Coordinates of C-alpha atoms in Angstrom, one line a residue:
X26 CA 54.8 -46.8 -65.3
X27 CA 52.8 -48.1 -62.3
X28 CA 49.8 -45.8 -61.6
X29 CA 47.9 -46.1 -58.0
X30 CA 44.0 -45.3 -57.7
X31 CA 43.2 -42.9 -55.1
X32 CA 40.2 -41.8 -53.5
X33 CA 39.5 -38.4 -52.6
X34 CA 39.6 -38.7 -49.1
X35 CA 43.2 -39.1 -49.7
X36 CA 44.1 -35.8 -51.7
X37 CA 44.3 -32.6 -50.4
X38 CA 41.3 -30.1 -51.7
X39 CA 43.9 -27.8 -53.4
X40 CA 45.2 -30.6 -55.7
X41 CA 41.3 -31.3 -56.9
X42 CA 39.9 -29.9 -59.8
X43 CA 36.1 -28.4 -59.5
X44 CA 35.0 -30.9 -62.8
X45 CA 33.0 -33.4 -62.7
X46 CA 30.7 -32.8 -59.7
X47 CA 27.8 -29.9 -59.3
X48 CA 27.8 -26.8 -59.2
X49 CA 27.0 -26.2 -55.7
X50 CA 29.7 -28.2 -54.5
X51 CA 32.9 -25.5 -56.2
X52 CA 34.5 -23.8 -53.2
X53 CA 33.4 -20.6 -54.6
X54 CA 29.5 -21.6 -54.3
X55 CA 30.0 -23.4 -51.3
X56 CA 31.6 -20.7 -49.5
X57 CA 28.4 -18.1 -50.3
X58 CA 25.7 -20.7 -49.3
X59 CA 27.5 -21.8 -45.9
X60 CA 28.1 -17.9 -45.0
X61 CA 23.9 -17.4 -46.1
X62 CA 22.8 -20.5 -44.5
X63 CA 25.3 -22.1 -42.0
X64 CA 22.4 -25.2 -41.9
X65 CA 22.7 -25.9 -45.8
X66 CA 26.3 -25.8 -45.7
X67 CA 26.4 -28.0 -43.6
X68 CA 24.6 -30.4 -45.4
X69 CA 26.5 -29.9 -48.9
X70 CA 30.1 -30.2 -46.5
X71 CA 29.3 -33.8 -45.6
X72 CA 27.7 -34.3 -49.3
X73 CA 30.5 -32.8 -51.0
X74 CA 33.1 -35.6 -52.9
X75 CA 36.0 -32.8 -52.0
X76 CA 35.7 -32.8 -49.2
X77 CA 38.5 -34.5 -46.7
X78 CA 37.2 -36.3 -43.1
X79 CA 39.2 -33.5 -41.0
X80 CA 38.0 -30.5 -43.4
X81 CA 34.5 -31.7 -42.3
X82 CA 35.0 -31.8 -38.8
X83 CA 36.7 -28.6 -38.7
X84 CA 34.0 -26.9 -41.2
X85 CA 31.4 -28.2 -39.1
X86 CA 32.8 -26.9 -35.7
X87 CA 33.3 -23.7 -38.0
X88 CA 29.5 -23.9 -39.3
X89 CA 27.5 -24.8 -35.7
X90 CA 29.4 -21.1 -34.5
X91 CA 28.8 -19.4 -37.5
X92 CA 24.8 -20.8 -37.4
X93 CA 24.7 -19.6 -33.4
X94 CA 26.0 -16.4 -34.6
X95 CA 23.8 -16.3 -38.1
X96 CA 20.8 -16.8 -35.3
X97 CA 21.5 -14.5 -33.2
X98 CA 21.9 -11.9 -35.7
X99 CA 18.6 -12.6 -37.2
X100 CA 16.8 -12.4 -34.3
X101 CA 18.3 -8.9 -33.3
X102 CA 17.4 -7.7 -36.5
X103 CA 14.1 -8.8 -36.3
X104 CA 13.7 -7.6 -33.0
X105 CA 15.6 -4.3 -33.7
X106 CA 12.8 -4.1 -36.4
X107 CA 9.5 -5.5 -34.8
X108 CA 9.3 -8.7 -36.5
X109 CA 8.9 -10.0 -33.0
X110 CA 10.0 -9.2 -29.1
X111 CA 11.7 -11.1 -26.8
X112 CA 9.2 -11.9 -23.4
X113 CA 9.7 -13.7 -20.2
X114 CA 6.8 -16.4 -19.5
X115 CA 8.2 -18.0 -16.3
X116 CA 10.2 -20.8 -18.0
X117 CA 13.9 -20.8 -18.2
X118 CA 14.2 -18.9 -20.4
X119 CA 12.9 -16.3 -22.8
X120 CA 11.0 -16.9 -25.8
X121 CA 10.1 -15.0 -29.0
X122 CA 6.4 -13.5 -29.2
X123 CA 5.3 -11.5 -32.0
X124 CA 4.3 -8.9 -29.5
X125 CA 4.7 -9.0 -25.7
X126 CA 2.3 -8.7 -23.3
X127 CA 1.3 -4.9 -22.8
X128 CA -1.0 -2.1 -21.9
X129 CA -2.4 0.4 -24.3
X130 CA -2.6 4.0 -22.7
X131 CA -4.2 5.4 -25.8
X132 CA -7.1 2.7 -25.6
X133 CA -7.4 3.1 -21.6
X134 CA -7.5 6.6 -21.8
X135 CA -10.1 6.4 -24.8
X136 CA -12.6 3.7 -23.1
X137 CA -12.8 5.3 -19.9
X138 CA -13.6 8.7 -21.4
X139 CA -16.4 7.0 -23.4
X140 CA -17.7 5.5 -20.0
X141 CA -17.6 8.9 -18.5
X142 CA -19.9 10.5 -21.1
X143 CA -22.4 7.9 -20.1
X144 CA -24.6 8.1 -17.1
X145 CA -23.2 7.2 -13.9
X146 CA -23.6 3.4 -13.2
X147 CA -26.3 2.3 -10.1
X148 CA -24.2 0.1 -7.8
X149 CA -26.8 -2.4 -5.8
X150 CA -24.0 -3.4 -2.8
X151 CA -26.9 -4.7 -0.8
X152 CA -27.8 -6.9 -3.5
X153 CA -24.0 -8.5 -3.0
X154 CA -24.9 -8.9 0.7
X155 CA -22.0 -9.7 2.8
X156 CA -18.1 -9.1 0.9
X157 CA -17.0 -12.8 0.0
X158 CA -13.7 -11.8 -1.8
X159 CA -11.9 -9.2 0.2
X160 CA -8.5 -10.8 0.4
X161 CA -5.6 -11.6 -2.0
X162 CA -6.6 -15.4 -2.8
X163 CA -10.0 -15.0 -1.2
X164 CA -11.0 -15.7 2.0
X165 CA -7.9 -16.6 4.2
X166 CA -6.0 -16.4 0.9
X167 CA -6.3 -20.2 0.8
X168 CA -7.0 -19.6 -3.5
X169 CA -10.4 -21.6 -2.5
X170 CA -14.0 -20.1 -2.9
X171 CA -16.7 -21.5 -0.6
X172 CA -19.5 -19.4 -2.3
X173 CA -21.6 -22.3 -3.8
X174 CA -22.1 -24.5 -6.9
X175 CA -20.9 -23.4 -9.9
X176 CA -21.2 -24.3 -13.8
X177 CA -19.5 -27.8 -14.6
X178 CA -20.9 -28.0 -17.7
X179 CA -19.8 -24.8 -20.2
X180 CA -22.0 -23.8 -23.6
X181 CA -20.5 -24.3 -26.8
X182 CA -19.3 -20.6 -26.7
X183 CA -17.7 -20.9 -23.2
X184 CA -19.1 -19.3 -20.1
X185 CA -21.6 -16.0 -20.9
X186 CA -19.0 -13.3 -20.8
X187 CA -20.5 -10.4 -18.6
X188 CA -18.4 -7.1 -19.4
X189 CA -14.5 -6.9 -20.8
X190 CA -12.5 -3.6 -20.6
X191 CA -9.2 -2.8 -21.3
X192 CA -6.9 -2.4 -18.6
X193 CA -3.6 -0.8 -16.9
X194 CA -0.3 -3.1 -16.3
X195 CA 0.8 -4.6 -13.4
X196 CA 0.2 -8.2 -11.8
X197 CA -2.6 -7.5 -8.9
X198 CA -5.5 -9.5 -8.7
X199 CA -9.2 -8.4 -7.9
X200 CA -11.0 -7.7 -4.3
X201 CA -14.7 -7.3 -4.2
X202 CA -16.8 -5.8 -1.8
X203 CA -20.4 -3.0 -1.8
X204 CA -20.7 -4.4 -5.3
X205 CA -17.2 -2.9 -6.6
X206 CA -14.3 -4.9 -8.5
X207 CA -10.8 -3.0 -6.7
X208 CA -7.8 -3.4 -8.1
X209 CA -4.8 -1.4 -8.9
X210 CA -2.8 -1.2 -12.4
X211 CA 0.0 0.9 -13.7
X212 CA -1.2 3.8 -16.4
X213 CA 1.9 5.7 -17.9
X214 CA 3.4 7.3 -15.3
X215 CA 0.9 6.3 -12.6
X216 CA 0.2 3.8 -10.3
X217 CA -3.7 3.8 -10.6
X218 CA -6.3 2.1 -8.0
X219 CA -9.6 1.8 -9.3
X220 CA -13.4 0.3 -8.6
X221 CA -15.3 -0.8 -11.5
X222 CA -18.8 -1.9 -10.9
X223 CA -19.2 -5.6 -10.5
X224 CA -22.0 -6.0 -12.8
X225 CA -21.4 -3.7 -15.7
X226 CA -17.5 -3.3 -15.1
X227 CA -18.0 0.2 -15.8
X228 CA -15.1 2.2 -13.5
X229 CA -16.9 3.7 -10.9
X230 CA -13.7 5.9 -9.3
X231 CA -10.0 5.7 -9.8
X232 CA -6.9 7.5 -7.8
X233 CA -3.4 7.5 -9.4
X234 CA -0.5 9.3 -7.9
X235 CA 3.2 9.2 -9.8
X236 CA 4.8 6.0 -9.8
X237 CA 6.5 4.0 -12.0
X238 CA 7.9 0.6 -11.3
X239 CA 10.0 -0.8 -14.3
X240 CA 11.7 -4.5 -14.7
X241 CA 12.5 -6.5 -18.4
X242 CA 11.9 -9.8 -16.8
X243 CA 8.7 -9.7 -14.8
X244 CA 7.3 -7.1 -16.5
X245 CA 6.0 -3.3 -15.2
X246 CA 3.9 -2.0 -12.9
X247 CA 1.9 -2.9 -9.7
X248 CA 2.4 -6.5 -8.1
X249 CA 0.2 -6.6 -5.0
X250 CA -3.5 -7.3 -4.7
X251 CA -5.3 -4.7 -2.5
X252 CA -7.2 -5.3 0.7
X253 CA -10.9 -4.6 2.0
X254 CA -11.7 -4.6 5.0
X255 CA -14.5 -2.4 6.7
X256 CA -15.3 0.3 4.0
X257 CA -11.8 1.2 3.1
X258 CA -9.4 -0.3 0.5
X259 CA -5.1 -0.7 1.4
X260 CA -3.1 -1.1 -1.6
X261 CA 0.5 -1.0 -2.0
X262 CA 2.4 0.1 -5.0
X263 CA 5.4 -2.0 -6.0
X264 CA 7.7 1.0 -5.1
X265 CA 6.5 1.0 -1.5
X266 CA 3.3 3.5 -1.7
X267 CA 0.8 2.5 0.6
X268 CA -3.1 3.9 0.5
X269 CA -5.7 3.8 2.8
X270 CA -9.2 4.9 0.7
X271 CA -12.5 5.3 1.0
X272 CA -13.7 2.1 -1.1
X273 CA -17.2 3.6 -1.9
X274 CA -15.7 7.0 -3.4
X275 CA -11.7 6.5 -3.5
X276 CA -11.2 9.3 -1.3
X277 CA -7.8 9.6 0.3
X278 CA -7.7 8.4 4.0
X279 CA -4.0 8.4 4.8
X280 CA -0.8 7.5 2.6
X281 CA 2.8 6.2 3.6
X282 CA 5.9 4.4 2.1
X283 CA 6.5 1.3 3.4
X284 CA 10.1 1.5 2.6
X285 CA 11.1 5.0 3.7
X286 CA 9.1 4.3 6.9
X287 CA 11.3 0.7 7.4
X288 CA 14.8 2.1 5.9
X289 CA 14.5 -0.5 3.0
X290 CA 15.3 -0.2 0.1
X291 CA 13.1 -2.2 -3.0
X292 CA 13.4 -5.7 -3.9
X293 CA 14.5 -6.4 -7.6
X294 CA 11.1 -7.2 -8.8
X295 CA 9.5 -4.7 -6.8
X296 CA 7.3 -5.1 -3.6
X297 CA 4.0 -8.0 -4.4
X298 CA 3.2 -8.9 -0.8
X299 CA -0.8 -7.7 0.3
X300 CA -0.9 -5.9 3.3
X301 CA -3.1 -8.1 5.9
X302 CA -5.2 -6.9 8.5
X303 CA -4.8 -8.0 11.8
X304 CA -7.8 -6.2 14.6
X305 CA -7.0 -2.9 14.1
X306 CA -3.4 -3.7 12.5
X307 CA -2.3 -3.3 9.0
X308 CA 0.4 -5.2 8.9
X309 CA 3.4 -4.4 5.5
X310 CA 6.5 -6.1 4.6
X311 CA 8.7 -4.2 2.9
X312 CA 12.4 -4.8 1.0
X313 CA 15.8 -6.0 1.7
X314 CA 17.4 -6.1 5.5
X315 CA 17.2 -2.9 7.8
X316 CA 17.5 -2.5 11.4
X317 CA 14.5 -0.4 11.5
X318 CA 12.7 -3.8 11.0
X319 CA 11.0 -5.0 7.5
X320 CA 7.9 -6.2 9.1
X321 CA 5.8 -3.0 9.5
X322 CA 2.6 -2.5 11.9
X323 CA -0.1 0.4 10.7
X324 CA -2.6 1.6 12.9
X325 CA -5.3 0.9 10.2
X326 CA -7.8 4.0 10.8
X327 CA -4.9 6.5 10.9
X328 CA -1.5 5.1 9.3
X329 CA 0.7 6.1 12.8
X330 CA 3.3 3.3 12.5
X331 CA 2.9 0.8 15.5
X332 CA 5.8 -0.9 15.5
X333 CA 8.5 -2.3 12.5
X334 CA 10.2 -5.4 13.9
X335 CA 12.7 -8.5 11.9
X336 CA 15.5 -6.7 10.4
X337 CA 15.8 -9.7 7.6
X338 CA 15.2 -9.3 3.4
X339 CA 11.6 -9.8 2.7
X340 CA 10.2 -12.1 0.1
X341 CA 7.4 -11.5 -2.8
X342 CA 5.1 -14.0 -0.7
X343 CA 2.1 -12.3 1.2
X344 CA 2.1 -12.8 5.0
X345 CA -1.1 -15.3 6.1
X346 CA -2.9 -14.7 9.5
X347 CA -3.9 -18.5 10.5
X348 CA -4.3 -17.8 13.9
X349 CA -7.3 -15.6 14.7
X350 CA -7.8 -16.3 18.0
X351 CA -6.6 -14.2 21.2
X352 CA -3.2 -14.6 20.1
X353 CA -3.0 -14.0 16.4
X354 CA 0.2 -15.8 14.5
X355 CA 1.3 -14.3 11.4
X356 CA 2.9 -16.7 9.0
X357 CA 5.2 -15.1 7.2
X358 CA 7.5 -16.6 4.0
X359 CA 10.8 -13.9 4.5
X360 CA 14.1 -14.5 2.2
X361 CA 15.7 -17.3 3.8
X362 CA 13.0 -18.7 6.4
X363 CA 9.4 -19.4 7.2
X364 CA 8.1 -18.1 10.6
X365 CA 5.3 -18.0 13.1
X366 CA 4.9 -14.6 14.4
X367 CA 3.2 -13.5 17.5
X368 CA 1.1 -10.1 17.0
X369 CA 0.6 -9.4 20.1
X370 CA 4.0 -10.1 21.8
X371 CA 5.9 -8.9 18.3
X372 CA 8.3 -12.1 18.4
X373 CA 8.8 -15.1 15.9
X374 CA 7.1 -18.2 17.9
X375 CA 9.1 -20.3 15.5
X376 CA 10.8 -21.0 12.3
X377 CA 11.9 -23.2 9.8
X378 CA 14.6 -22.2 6.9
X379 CA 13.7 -21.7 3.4
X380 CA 15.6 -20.2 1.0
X381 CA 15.2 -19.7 -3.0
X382 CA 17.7 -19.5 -6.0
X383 CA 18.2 -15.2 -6.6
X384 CA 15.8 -14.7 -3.5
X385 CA 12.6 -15.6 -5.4
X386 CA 10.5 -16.3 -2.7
X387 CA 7.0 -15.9 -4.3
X388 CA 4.4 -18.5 -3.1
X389 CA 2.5 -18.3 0.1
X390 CA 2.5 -21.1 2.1
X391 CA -0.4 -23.7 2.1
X392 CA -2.1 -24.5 5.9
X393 CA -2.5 -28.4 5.0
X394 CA -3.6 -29.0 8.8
X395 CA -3.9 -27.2 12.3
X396 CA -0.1 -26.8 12.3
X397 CA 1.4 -28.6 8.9
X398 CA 2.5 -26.0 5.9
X399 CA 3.3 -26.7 2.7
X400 CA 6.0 -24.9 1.1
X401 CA 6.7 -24.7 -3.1
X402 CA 9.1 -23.2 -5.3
X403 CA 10.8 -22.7 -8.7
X404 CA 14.2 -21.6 -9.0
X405 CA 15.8 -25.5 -7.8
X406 CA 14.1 -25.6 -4.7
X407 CA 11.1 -27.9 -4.7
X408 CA 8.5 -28.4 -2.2
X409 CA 8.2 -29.9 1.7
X410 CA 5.6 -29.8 3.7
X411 CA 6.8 -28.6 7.7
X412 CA 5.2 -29.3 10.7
X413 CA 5.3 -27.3 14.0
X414 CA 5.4 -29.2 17.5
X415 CA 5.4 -27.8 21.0
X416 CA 9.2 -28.4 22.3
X417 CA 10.7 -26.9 25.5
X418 CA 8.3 -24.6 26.4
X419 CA 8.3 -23.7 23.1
X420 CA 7.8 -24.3 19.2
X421 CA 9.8 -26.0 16.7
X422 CA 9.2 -26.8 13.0
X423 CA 10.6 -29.9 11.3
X424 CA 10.4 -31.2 8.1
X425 CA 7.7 -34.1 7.4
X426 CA 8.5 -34.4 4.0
X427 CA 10.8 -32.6 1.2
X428 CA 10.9 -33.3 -2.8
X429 CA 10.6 -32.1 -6.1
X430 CA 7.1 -33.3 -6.9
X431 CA 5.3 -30.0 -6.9
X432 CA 7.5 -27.2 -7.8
X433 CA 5.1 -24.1 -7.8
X434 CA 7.2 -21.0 -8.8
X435 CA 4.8 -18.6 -8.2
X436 CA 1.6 -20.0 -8.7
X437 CA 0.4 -21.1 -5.0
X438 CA -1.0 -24.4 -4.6
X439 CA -4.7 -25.5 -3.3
X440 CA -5.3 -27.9 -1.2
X441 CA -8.5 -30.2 -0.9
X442 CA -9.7 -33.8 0.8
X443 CA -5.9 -34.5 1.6
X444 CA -4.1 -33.2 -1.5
X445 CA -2.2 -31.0 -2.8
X446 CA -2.9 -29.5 -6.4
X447 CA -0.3 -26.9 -8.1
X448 CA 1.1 -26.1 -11.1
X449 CA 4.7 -27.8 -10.9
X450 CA 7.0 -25.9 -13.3
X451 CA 4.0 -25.1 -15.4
X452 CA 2.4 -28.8 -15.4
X453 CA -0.5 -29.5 -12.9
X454 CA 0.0 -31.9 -10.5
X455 CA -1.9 -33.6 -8.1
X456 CA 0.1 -34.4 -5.0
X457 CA -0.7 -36.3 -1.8
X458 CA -0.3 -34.1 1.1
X459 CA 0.3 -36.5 3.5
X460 CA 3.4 -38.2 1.9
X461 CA 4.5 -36.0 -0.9
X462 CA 3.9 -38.7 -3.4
X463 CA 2.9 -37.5 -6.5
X464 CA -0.5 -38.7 -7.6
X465 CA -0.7 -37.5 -11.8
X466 CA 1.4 -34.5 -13.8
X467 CA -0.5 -34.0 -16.5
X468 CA -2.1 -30.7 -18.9
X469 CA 1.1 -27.6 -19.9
X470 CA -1.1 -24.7 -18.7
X471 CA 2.1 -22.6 -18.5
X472 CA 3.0 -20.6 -15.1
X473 CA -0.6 -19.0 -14.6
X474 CA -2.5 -19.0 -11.6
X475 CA -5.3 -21.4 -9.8
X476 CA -8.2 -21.2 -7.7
X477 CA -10.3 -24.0 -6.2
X478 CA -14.2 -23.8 -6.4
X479 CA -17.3 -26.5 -5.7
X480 CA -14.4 -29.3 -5.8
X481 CA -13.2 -28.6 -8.9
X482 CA -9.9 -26.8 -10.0
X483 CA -10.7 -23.5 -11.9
X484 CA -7.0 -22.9 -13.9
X485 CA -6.0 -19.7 -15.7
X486 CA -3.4 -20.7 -18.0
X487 CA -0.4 -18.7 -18.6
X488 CA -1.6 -17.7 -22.4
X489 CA -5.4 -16.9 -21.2
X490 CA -7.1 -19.8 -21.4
X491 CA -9.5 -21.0 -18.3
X492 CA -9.9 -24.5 -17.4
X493 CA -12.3 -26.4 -15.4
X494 CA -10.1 -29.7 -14.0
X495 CA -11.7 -32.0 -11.7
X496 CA -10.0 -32.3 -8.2
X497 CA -9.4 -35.9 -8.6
X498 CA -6.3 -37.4 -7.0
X499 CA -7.2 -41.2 -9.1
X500 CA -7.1 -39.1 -12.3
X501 CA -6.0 -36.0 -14.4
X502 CA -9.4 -34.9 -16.4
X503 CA -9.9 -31.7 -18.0
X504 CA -13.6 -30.8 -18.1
X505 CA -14.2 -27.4 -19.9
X506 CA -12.0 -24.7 -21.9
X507 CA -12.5 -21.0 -22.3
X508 CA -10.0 -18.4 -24.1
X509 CA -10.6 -15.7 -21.7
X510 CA -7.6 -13.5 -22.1
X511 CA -5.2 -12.3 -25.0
X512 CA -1.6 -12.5 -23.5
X513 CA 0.3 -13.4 -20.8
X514 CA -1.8 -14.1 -17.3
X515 CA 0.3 -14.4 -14.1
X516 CA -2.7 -12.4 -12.2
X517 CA -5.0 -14.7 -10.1
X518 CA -8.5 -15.2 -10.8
X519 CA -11.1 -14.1 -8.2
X520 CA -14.9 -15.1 -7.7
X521 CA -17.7 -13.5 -5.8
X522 CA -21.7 -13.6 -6.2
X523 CA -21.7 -16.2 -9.2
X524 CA -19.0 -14.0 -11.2
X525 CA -15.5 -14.8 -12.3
X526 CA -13.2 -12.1 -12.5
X527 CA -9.7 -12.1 -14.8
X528 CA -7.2 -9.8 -16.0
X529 CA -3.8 -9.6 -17.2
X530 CA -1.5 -6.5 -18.0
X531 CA -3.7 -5.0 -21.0
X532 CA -7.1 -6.0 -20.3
X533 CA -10.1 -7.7 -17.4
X534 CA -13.0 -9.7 -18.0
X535 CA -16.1 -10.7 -16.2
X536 CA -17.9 -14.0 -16.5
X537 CA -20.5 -15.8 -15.0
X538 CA -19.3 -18.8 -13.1
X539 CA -21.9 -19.0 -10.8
X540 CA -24.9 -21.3 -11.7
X541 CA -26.8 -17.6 -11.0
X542 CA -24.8 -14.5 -10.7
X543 CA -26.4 -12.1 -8.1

């Protein structure tokens, strides 16, 4: 009788006998190990002599589902559990923290009542002379201070850290003015605006009245930075509330909502833009399209509405005044356009569309020149830089360049000595303003915010830390590093007399910047 060798690759695995060969390889332990771990099964499948070529393509289609699935289990249950949470940093996508970013009541509630049993803090305003940061971004809201020289070279330890206090949620930045730090934050139930004492961050007043803005992906709470201007404080609530205070005691002067006054109803990640003054206007932009008009005009001593005019969806960018003049133009960033608009006449001079993925307009614009913007975004938009030219009696903006080179999402980008520096999907990148070519892409600081200072780019990185980078178009350098925060930091830095201000959603922080802080 003839007898033919063959190899197991030609038998079936039911005609095999589990001899000869280890333990782990038996259909029995096989079967246990894949279903506990779909990775090691996968392994012993393509190690395993019973194995025929189809069974292991077919077990490893089989395995890579049941792994997704075996993943996405665990990570429920450890969510479900608290082994970790599920946060949004700007990205793509969302990651796995061990705990997201968020306030503490308890600990707000228990630090201001230990600053109330001590005595009243002495605020010196004339001692902070004239108001230097009254604006979202600073002066202009260019993200640039002009103040003076600052600290290039840190301590060991990092800059001296002045005061740090735990803090409501919410994404606002800081205005300072009469020697007060205003911001506004989100404490249970209430949207608070406070004034804590520049020098000792001790809170000097707060006024909260019930609201209560709530979104998974960018996170609770108050969006927009408030506004100084001329003893009083405007701040708007990301579910339309708009206050006009005292800013020395926080007393109530007047209080609408934008968007019952414009007919709107709120944007999905609530309202973020400032309100800007313009003269004796307070001009608001509220939420998605109304014929009442979504750009609003306040008188700004008595809150009487003025005039509402475009009946288009807003955006989350803050309007820009960048013509102060006898005719003041508004630059405004709306859902699907930017536009030069005429104060005084209440009509759009010109415009130039401008539209982002989901309606995620969140950047101001950048003046590069007397009439050359820059415009960024995330979301698959990019970046071009428009310029406006007189044409038949009137305006019309063209593009002079458009790419991908500096993709701010909503981190808004500086400009200085012809170039444009921003944080391009989380990467900073230096960018010549002139052509759009990009110059470097180098340091991950994460989608955080920037401000420029004394030529040198002052960074607050998406997990807290601050860097000093030097405004260098020839070279990427990194110069100092500071862990300022705990958590994630989408708020913008501010500086005024020699101090640097941060905060995030759970706490704010003081340090000294200036090469003397007054």
């Amino acid at each position: 009788m003839e007898v033919t060798a063959m190899s197991t690759e030609d038998l079936d695995e039911n005609e095999m006998l589990d001899v000869d060969h280890a333990w782990y390889h038996t259909r029995f332990f096989f079967r246990w190990l894949a279903l506990l771990a779909p990775p090691l099964g996968l392994v012993l499948l393509w190690t395993s002599p019973l194995a025929t070529r189809r069974r292991r393509i077919l077990g490893s289609i089989a395995l890579l589902v049941g792994a997704f699935v075996y993943t996405a289990v665990i990570i429920g249950a450890g969510v479900q559990v608290g082994w970790w949470e599920i946060e949004w940093l700007g990205g793509d996508y969302p990651v796995l923290v061990h705990r997201r970013s968020r306030p503490n009541p308890d600990l707000v509630e228990a630090d201001r009542a230990n600053q109330a049993a001590l005595p009243a803090p002495r605020i010196d305003a004339a001692a902070m002379r004239e108001p230097v940061w009254t604006d979202f971004r600073g002066p202009g809201r260019a993200g640039r201070s002009e103040e003076g020289p600052i600290l290039t070279r840190w301590p060991a330890a990092g800059l001296r850290q002045l005061w740090r206090n735990p803090c409501g949620g919410g994404y606002a930045s800081f205005v300072v003015a009469e020697g007060l730090a205003f911001t506004i934050e989100q404490r249970r139930d209430q949207e608070v605006v406070a004034a804590y004492d520049l020098k000792t961050g001790r809170e000097v007043w707060a006024h909260g009245y019930t609201a209560r803005f709530e979104e998974w992906m960018g996170g609770d709470g108050p969006r927009a930075t408030p506004t100084y201007h001329a003893g009083r404080l405007y701040s708007l609530g990301a579910k339309g509330d708009l206050l006009c205070l005292g800013a020395a005691t926080g007393t109530v002067v007047w209080q609408r909502n934008v968007l019952e006054d414009a007919g709107s109803s709120n944007l999905p990640y609530g309202l973020a833009a400032s309100p800007l003054l313009v003269g004796e206007q307070l001009l608001v932009t509220a939420g998605t399209a109304s014929a009442h008009g979504t750009l609003l005009s306040y008188d700004a001593l008595t809150g009487d509405v003025l005039w509402s005019e475009l009946p288009e969806q807003q955006s989350y960018a803050s309007p820009m005044l960048v013509d102060d003049g006898a005719n003041p133009q508004v630059l405004l960033l709306t859902a699907s356009r930017l536009l030069g608009f005429d104060v005084r006449r209440r009509e759009v001079l010109w415009d130039f569309p401008w539209h982002v993925r989901y309606d995620n307009t969140i950047c101001l614009p950048v003046r590069v020149a007397e009439a050359r913007y820059f415009l960024g975004a995330g979301y698959g938009a990019g970046s071009a830089l428009v310029e406006v030219r007189p044409a038949g009696g009137g305006f019309q903006a063209e593009p002079v360049w458009e790419n991908r080179n500096l993709r701010t999402k909503f981190n808004p980008a500086v400009f200085w000595q012809g170039h444009l520096y921003g944080l391009d999907e989380g990467v900073l990148a230096c960018v010549d303003a002139e052509t759009g070519e990009r110059r470097w892409r180098e340091g991950r600081y994460g989608y955080g915010q920037m401000l420029l200072t004394d030529g040198h780019l002052l960074v607050l990185s998406g997990d807290g830390d601050v860097a000093l980078v030097a405004a260098d178009p020839a070279k990427y350098e990194e110069l100092e590093r500071l862990h300022a925060l705990r958590g994630k930091c989408w708020n913008v830095p501010a500086i005024a007399h020699g101090r640097l201000l941060v905060r995030n959603s759970s706490e704010m922080a003081c340090y000294q910047i200036g090469i003397t802080s007054r």
